[in-house]
Coordinates of C-alpha atoms in Angstrom, one line a residue:
Chain I
M1 CA 0.1 -0.1 0.0
T2 CA 1.7 3.4 -0.8
D3 CA 2.1 6.1 1.7
E4 CA -0.4 8.2 0.3
L5 CA -3.2 5.4 0.3
L6 CA -2.1 4.9 4.1
M7 CA -2.5 8.6 4.8
I8 CA -5.9 8.9 3.2
A9 CA -7.2 6.1 5.2
V10 CA -5.7 7.5 8.5
K11 CA -7.5 10.9 7.3
H12 CA -10.7 9.0 7.1
G13 CA -10.4 7.6 10.4
E14 CA -8.3 4.4 10.2
L15 CA -5.9 5.6 12.7
E16 CA -4.2 2.2 12.9
K17 CA -2.9 2.6 9.5
A18 CA -0.5 5.4 10.9
S19 CA 1.6 2.7 12.6
E20 CA 2.7 1.6 9.1
L21 CA 3.5 5.4 8.2
F22 CA 5.4 5.7 11.5
D23 CA 7.4 2.5 10.7
R24 CA 8.3 3.9 7.2
Y25 CA 9.3 7.4 8.2
H26 CA 10.4 7.7 12.1
K27 CA 14.2 6.6 11.4
R28 CA 14.8 9.0 8.5
L29 CA 12.9 11.9 10.2
Y30 CA 14.9 11.1 13.3
N31 CA 18.2 11.2 11.4
F32 CA 17.0 14.3 9.7
F33 CA 16.6 16.3 13.0
V34 CA 19.4 14.8 14.8
K35 CA 21.8 15.8 11.9
I36 CA 20.3 19.2 11.7
T37 CA 20.3 19.9 15.3
F38 CA 23.3 17.8 16.6
D39 CA 21.1 16.9 19.5
R40 CA 19.9 13.2 20.0
E41 CA 17.1 14.0 22.6
L42 CA 15.9 16.9 20.6
G43 CA 15.8 14.8 17.8
H44 CA 13.7 12.3 19.5
D45 CA 11.5 15.0 20.5
L46 CA 10.9 16.6 17.4
T47 CA 10.2 13.4 15.5
Q48 CA 7.6 12.4 17.8
N49 CA 6.2 15.9 17.3
V50 CA 5.9 15.1 13.8
F51 CA 3.9 12.0 14.1
L52 CA 1.7 14.0 16.7
R53 CA 0.9 16.8 14.1
M54 CA 0.5 14.1 11.6
I55 CA -2.2 12.8 13.5
R56 CA -3.9 16.0 14.9
Y57 CA -3.8 17.5 11.5
R58 CA -4.7 14.5 9.3
G59 CA -7.7 16.4 7.9
T60 CA -5.4 18.9 6.3
Y61 CA -3.7 16.2 4.3
K62 CA -4.6 16.7 0.6
E63 CA -5.2 13.6 -1.2
D64 CA -3.4 14.7 -4.2
K65 CA -0.2 15.6 -2.4
Q66 CA 2.7 13.3 -2.0
F67 CA 3.0 12.0 1.4
K68 CA 6.8 12.2 1.8
A69 CA 6.8 15.9 1.0
W70 CA 3.9 16.7 3.1
I71 CA 5.5 15.0 6.3
Y72 CA 8.9 16.7 5.5
Q73 CA 7.2 19.8 5.3
L74 CA 5.8 19.2 8.8
A75 CA 9.2 18.5 9.9
R76 CA 10.7 21.5 8.5
N77 CA 8.3 23.5 10.1
I78 CA 8.7 21.9 13.4
Y79 CA 12.3 22.5 13.4
A80 CA 11.9 26.0 12.4
D81 CA 9.3 26.7 15.0
H82 CA 11.7 25.2 17.8
F83 CA 14.5 27.1 17.1
R84 CA 12.5 30.5 16.7
R85 CA 11.0 29.5 20.2
N86 CA 14.4 28.9 21.8
K87 CA 16.2 31.4 20.3
M88 CA 19.1 29.0 19.7
M89 CA 21.0 29.2 16.4
Y90 CA 23.8 27.3 14.9
S91 CA 26.2 30.3 15.3
D92 CA 26.1 29.6 19.1
Y93 CA 28.9 26.9 18.4
T94 CA 31.6 28.3 16.2
G95 CA 34.7 26.6 17.7
V96 CA 36.0 23.4 16.7
E97 CA 36.1 22.1 20.0
D98 CA 32.6 22.9 21.2
L99 CA 31.5 21.4 18.0
K100 CA 33.5 18.1 18.6
N101 CA 32.0 18.1 22.0
K102 CA 28.7 18.4 20.7
I103 CA 29.2 15.8 18.1
A104 CA 30.5 13.4 20.8
A105 CA 27.5 13.9 22.8
V106 CA 25.2 12.8 20.0
D107 CA 27.4 9.8 19.1
E108 CA 31.0 8.5 20.5
V109 CA 31.8 6.8 17.5
M110 CA 31.1 10.0 15.4
V111 CA 34.2 11.5 16.8
Q112 CA 36.2 8.4 16.9
D113 CA 36.4 8.0 13.1
E114 CA 38.4 10.9 11.7
K115 CA 36.6 11.2 8.4
E116 CA 33.0 11.1 10.2
K117 CA 34.1 13.8 12.6
L118 CA 35.5 16.0 9.7
L119 CA 32.3 15.4 8.0
Y120 CA 29.9 16.3 10.7
I121 CA 32.2 19.2 12.1
S122 CA 32.2 20.9 8.6
L123 CA 28.3 20.3 8.3
F124 CA 27.6 22.0 11.5
K125 CA 29.5 25.0 10.4
L126 CA 27.1 25.2 7.3
A127 CA 23.9 27.5 7.3
P128 CA 21.0 25.2 8.3
E129 CA 19.6 25.2 5.0
Q130 CA 22.6 24.2 3.4
R131 CA 23.1 21.5 6.1
E132 CA 19.2 20.5 5.3
I133 CA 19.8 20.3 1.5
L134 CA 22.8 17.8 2.0
I135 CA 21.0 15.7 4.4
L136 CA 18.0 15.2 2.1
T137 CA 19.9 14.9 -1.1
R138 CA 23.3 13.0 -0.1
F139 CA 22.6 11.3 3.3
Q140 CA 18.9 10.5 2.7
Q141 CA 19.4 9.9 -1.0
M142 CA 16.2 11.9 -2.1
K143 CA 15.7 12.9 -5.7
Y144 CA 15.9 16.5 -6.6
E145 CA 12.2 16.4 -7.8
E146 CA 11.2 15.1 -4.3
V147 CA 13.3 17.9 -2.5
A148 CA 11.6 20.3 -4.9
Q149 CA 8.2 19.4 -3.8
I150 CA 9.3 19.6 -0.1
L151 CA 11.1 23.1 -0.4
D152 CA 8.3 24.2 -2.7
C153 CA 10.7 25.3 -5.5
S154 CA 12.0 24.3 -9.0
V155 CA 14.4 21.5 -9.5
A156 CA 16.6 23.7 -11.0
N157 CA 16.6 25.7 -7.9
V158 CA 17.4 22.6 -5.8
K159 CA 20.3 21.8 -7.9
V160 CA 21.9 25.3 -7.5
K161 CA 21.2 24.9 -3.7
V162 CA 22.8 21.6 -3.6
H163 CA 26.0 22.8 -5.5
R164 CA 26.2 25.9 -3.3
A165 CA 26.2 23.6 -0.3
I166 CA 28.7 21.1 -1.6
K167 CA 31.1 24.0 -2.4
Q168 CA 30.6 25.7 1.1
L169 CA 31.3 22.4 2.7
R170 CA 34.5 22.2 0.6
E171 CA 35.7 25.3 2.1
K172 CA 35.0 24.4 5.5
Y173 CA 36.5 21.0 5.3
F174 CA 39.6 22.5 4.1
E175 CA 39.8 25.1 6.7
L176 CA 39.6 22.3 9.1
E177 CA 42.0 20.3 7.4
K178 CA 44.4 23.4 7.8
I179 CA 44.0 23.3 11.7
Chain J
M1 CA 33.3 30.1 -18.3
T2 CA 33.7 31.5 -14.8
E3 CA 35.3 29.7 -12.2
E4 CA 31.8 29.0 -10.3
E5 CA 30.4 27.5 -13.6
M6 CA 33.6 25.1 -13.8
K7 CA 33.3 24.0 -10.4
D8 CA 29.4 23.2 -11.0
L9 CA 30.4 21.3 -14.1
M10 CA 32.8 19.5 -11.9
I11 CA 30.3 18.6 -9.2
D12 CA 28.0 17.3 -12.1
Y13 CA 31.2 15.4 -13.4
I14 CA 31.8 13.7 -9.9
D15 CA 28.0 12.9 -9.7
G16 CA 28.3 11.1 -13.2
H17 CA 25.7 13.6 -14.6
L18 CA 27.6 14.5 -17.6
A19 CA 27.9 12.8 -21.2
G20 CA 29.1 13.4 -24.7
E21 CA 31.4 16.2 -25.5
L22 CA 30.6 18.2 -22.0
K23 CA 32.0 15.4 -20.0
E24 CA 35.1 15.0 -22.4
F25 CA 35.5 18.8 -22.2
V26 CA 35.4 18.9 -18.1
A27 CA 38.0 15.8 -18.2
K28 CA 40.3 17.7 -20.3
Q29 CA 40.2 20.8 -18.1
I30 CA 41.0 18.9 -15.1
E31 CA 43.9 17.2 -17.1
K32 CA 45.5 20.2 -18.3
N33 CA 44.7 22.8 -15.7
A34 CA 46.5 22.4 -12.6
E35 CA 44.0 25.0 -10.8
H36 CA 41.2 23.0 -12.0
K37 CA 42.8 19.5 -11.1
K38 CA 43.1 21.1 -7.6
Q39 CA 39.5 22.2 -7.3
F40 CA 38.4 18.9 -8.6
E41 CA 40.3 16.9 -6.1
E42 CA 39.0 18.8 -3.4
L43 CA 35.5 18.7 -4.4
K44 CA 36.0 15.0 -5.0
R45 CA 37.2 14.5 -1.5
T46 CA 34.6 16.7 -0.1
M47 CA 31.7 14.6 -1.9
D48 CA 33.5 11.3 -0.8
L49 CA 33.4 12.7 2.7
L50 CA 29.5 12.8 2.3
Q51 CA 29.7 9.0 2.1
Y52 CA 30.8 8.7 5.7
D53 CA 27.2 9.7 7.2
R54 CA 26.5 7.0 9.7
E55 CA 22.6 6.2 9.9
L56 CA 21.5 6.6 13.9
E57 CA 19.1 4.5 15.5
P58 CA 16.1 6.0 17.1
D59 CA 15.2 5.1 20.7
C60 CA 12.9 2.1 20.6
S61 CA 10.5 3.7 23.3
M62 CA 9.5 6.0 20.5
K63 CA 7.2 3.6 18.9
G64 CA 5.5 2.6 22.1
A65 CA 4.8 6.7 22.8
F66 CA 3.2 6.7 19.2
E67 CA 1.0 3.7 19.7
E68 CA -0.1 5.1 22.9
L69 CA -0.8 8.4 21.2
L70 CA -2.8 6.5 18.7
K71 CA -5.3 4.9 21.3
Q72 CA -5.8 8.1 23.1
E73 CA -6.6 9.8 19.7
A74 CA -9.1 6.7 19.0
G75 CA -10.6 7.1 22.3
T76 CA -11.5 10.5 21.6
G77 CA -13.4 9.6 18.7
V78 CA -13.7 12.9 17.0
K79 CA -15.2 12.4 13.4
V80 CA -15.6 14.9 10.8
R81 CA -19.1 14.6 9.7
T82 CA -20.2 16.3 6.6
V83 CA -24.1 17.2 6.5
K84 CA -25.6 16.8 3.0
R85 CA -28.6 18.6 1.9
R86 CA -30.9 17.3 -0.7
W87 CA -33.1 19.5 -2.6
H88 CA -35.9 18.2 -5.0
F89 CA -37.6 20.8 -7.5
S90 CA -39.5 19.9 -10.5
P91 CA -38.4 21.4 -14.0
W92 CA -41.2 23.8 -14.1
Q93 CA -40.4 25.0 -10.5
I94 CA -36.9 25.8 -11.8
A95 CA -38.0 27.3 -14.8
A96 CA -40.6 29.6 -12.8
S97 CA -37.9 30.5 -10.6
V98 CA -35.6 31.7 -13.5
V99 CA -38.0 33.7 -15.2
L100 CA -39.2 35.4 -11.9
V101 CA -35.4 36.2 -10.7
S102 CA -34.6 37.5 -14.1
G103 CA -37.6 40.1 -14.4
L104 CA -36.9 41.2 -10.9
F105 CA -33.2 41.5 -11.7
I106 CA -33.7 43.7 -14.8
T107 CA -36.1 45.8 -12.9
L108 CA -33.8 46.4 -10.3
L109 CA -30.9 47.2 -12.6
V110 CA -32.9 50.1 -14.4
V111 CA -33.8 51.5 -11.2
Q112 CA -30.5 51.3 -9.5
N113 CA -28.5 52.6 -12.5
N114 CA -29.7 56.2 -12.0
R115 CA -29.0 55.9 -8.2
N116 CA -25.3 54.3 -9.0
Q117 CA -24.4 57.3 -11.0
Q118 CA -25.0 59.7 -8.3
Q119 CA -23.5 57.0 -5.6
I120 CA -20.2 56.9 -7.5
A121 CA -19.9 60.8 -7.7
D122 CA -20.3 60.8 -3.9
L123 CA -18.0 58.1 -3.3
K124 CA -15.4 59.8 -5.6
R125 CA -15.6 63.2 -3.5
E126 CA -15.6 61.2 -0.4
M127 CA -12.4 59.2 -1.5
E128 CA -10.7 62.5 -2.6
M129 CA -11.3 63.8 0.9
T130 CA -10.4 60.8 2.6
K131 CA -7.1 60.8 0.6
Y132 CA -6.3 64.5 1.4
L133 CA -6.7 63.8 4.9
V134 CA -4.7 60.8 5.3
I135 CA -1.7 62.2 3.4
Q136 CA -2.0 65.4 5.5
S137 CA -2.2 63.6 9.0
L138 CA 0.4 61.2 8.0
E139 CA 2.9 64.1 7.6
D140 CA 2.0 66.0 10.9
R141 CA 5.2 65.5 12.9
S142 CA 3.8 66.9 16.1
S143 CA 1.2 64.1 16.7
A144 CA 1.9 60.3 16.5
S145 CA -1.6 59.4 17.5
R146 CA -2.7 61.7 14.5
R147 CA -0.5 59.7 12.5
L148 CA -2.0 56.4 13.9
Q149 CA -5.4 57.5 13.2
A150 CA -4.3 58.3 9.7
I151 CA -2.9 54.8 9.1
N152 CA -6.2 53.3 10.4
T153 CA -8.3 55.3 8.2
A154 CA -6.0 54.2 5.3
Y155 CA -6.3 50.7 6.5
D156 CA -9.9 50.8 6.0
V157 CA -10.1 52.2 2.5
K158 CA -11.6 49.8 0.3
N159 CA -9.9 50.9 -3.0
I160 CA -6.6 52.5 -2.0
D161 CA -5.1 55.1 -4.0
K162 CA -1.2 55.1 -4.9
E163 CA -0.4 58.3 -3.5
I164 CA -1.7 57.1 -0.1
I165 CA 0.3 53.7 -0.5
N166 CA 3.5 56.0 -1.1
A167 CA 2.5 57.9 1.8
L168 CA 2.4 54.6 3.9
I169 CA 5.6 53.4 2.5
R170 CA 7.3 56.8 3.6
T171 CA 5.8 56.5 7.0
M172 CA 7.0 53.0 7.4
N173 CA 10.7 54.1 6.6
N174 CA 11.0 57.4 7.9
D175 CA 8.8 57.8 10.7
D176 CA 10.3 58.8 14.2
N177 CA 7.8 56.5 16.1
T178 CA 8.2 52.7 16.2
N179 CA 4.6 52.5 16.8
V180 CA 3.8 54.2 13.8
R181 CA 6.1 52.4 11.6
L182 CA 4.8 49.3 12.6
A183 CA 1.2 50.4 12.0
A184 CA 2.1 51.5 8.6
V185 CA 3.8 47.9 8.0
E186 CA 0.5 46.3 9.0
A187 CA -1.4 48.3 6.8
L188 CA 0.9 48.0 3.8
V189 CA 0.5 44.1 4.2
K190 CA -2.7 44.5 2.9
Y191 CA -1.5 45.5 -0.4
A192 CA 1.4 43.4 -0.1
D193 CA 0.0 41.9 -3.7
E194 CA 1.2 45.0 -5.4
P195 CA 4.6 44.3 -6.6
D196 CA 5.8 47.9 -5.6
V197 CA 4.4 47.4 -1.8
M198 CA 6.2 44.1 -1.5
S199 CA 9.5 45.4 -3.0
A200 CA 9.0 48.5 -0.5
L201 CA 8.8 46.0 2.4
I202 CA 11.7 43.9 1.4
V203 CA 13.8 46.9 1.1
S204 CA 12.7 48.5 4.2
M205 CA 14.0 45.4 6.2
E206 CA 17.5 46.3 6.2
Q207 CA 16.6 50.2 6.4
Q208 CA 14.9 49.8 9.5
T209 CA 17.0 50.4 12.9
D210 CA 14.5 49.3 15.4
P211 CA 14.7 45.5 15.8
L212 CA 11.3 45.3 16.5
V213 CA 10.3 46.5 13.1
Q214 CA 13.1 44.7 11.6
I215 CA 11.7 41.2 13.2
T216 CA 8.0 42.2 12.2
L217 CA 9.2 42.6 8.6
I218 CA 11.3 39.4 8.6
N219 CA 8.3 37.5 10.0
L220 CA 6.1 38.9 7.3
M221 CA 8.3 37.7 4.6
V222 CA 8.0 34.0 6.1
Q223 CA 4.2 34.4 6.4
L224 CA 3.8 35.4 2.7
R225 CA 6.2 33.0 1.6
Q226 CA 8.3 35.7 -0.2
K227 CA 11.1 33.9 -1.7
G228 CA 12.2 37.3 -3.1
A229 CA 13.4 38.3 0.1
V230 CA 16.1 35.8 0.6
E231 CA 18.9 38.2 -1.0
E232 CA 17.9 41.1 1.4
L233 CA 18.1 38.6 4.3
Q234 CA 21.4 37.3 3.6
R235 CA 22.9 41.0 3.4
I236 CA 21.2 41.4 7.0
I237 CA 22.9 38.5 8.4
K238 CA 26.1 39.7 6.9
D239 CA 25.6 43.1 8.0
E240 CA 28.0 43.7 11.2
K241 CA 25.6 46.4 12.4
T242 CA 22.6 43.8 12.6
I243 CA 22.1 42.7 16.3
Q244 CA 22.1 38.9 17.1
T245 CA 18.4 38.5 17.7
V246 CA 17.6 40.1 14.4
K247 CA 20.4 37.9 12.7
D248 CA 18.9 34.7 14.3
E249 CA 15.3 35.7 12.8
A250 CA 16.9 36.3 9.5
H251 CA 18.7 33.0 9.4
M252 CA 15.4 31.2 10.2
A253 CA 13.7 33.3 7.6
V254 CA 16.1 32.1 5.0
F255 CA 15.8 28.5 6.2
K256 CA 12.0 28.7 5.9
L257 CA 12.2 30.2 2.4
S258 CA 14.8 28.3 1.2

């Protein structure tokens, strides 16, 4: 059964179908949140929040809308609202040591492997929107067409954003290598 | 070809998105140009680095909490009901109604036409007077409350005039009083569909000196999903004079609009 059919069933009262959608999406949404916030507990809470909203606002799901785009749009809004309320931005962490500690708190292994450590520190030094586009396209292997639906922009625009983020990541990565 | 365009091609080349002559062209550039070769190697290493992402396992308690939520939600039993009304009319009834309504409508049109001419003239006069009063009041430096009143009047005007819009834009950008500037923003939002008004709102974000007005405008851009504001927001972020709270709002706005 497709995601869309499951969500339509949920919308029409078959709430037990939501369980299947949870199984399909909770891990990727959790990874999306943890890698954008670098906070495991927060990632856990925000992921739960997405499914809470999915149930509470099931009536607003438009039946011709791709479910993946809809749920990721919920996730983006939850992330943005959380950080607006808490006034805590990525710019609060700028030093490499700060970032290393923050990433170690997410997962000890992440800082033990040199490549992983470099990846996540460089990633965290990007603006959230650049981090997000790399998480979606490179970590979660989403097609540009899918990301375009989530971000509500053209496919060409997604490509421009991805390229910009890669170039920026390259700068951050080689700055780190010099240290 | 610019350096940036060359880098874009290299990213496509590494991703395997190039074919034919373009692919050969990029390969040759990398081979013969030392600077391009260096850039290519750095981009390749960066893109290889992205493959080191490790998928994290969520806490298994998450599923239990979700099942609990589903149970609670099912327990509330809230269902959306739609009430369907059914009307039954015979074709004769429908035809008679159409004739009756059309006849009434034509009679009313004739009677109303003369009245309308008079009303239009009155309205025009009234609008001219309102416009004059609003513009005069907005320029009254001595009284902020009079300026606020003028903005409220402008807000209620149904078919607003370009001159009033321009006066509101001037007020939003130049008035000494923050409350007056905020009220002007609020009044202008009503006309945000007009390209001139939207450009004025975007430009004003950086011109404003009061963080309160800046934040109001930034949030407005998100609310209106104004992607055209991203460039201006980036300028605000880079501007050393911008205070941190405003920068944070601008960052979040860029995120939401990107």
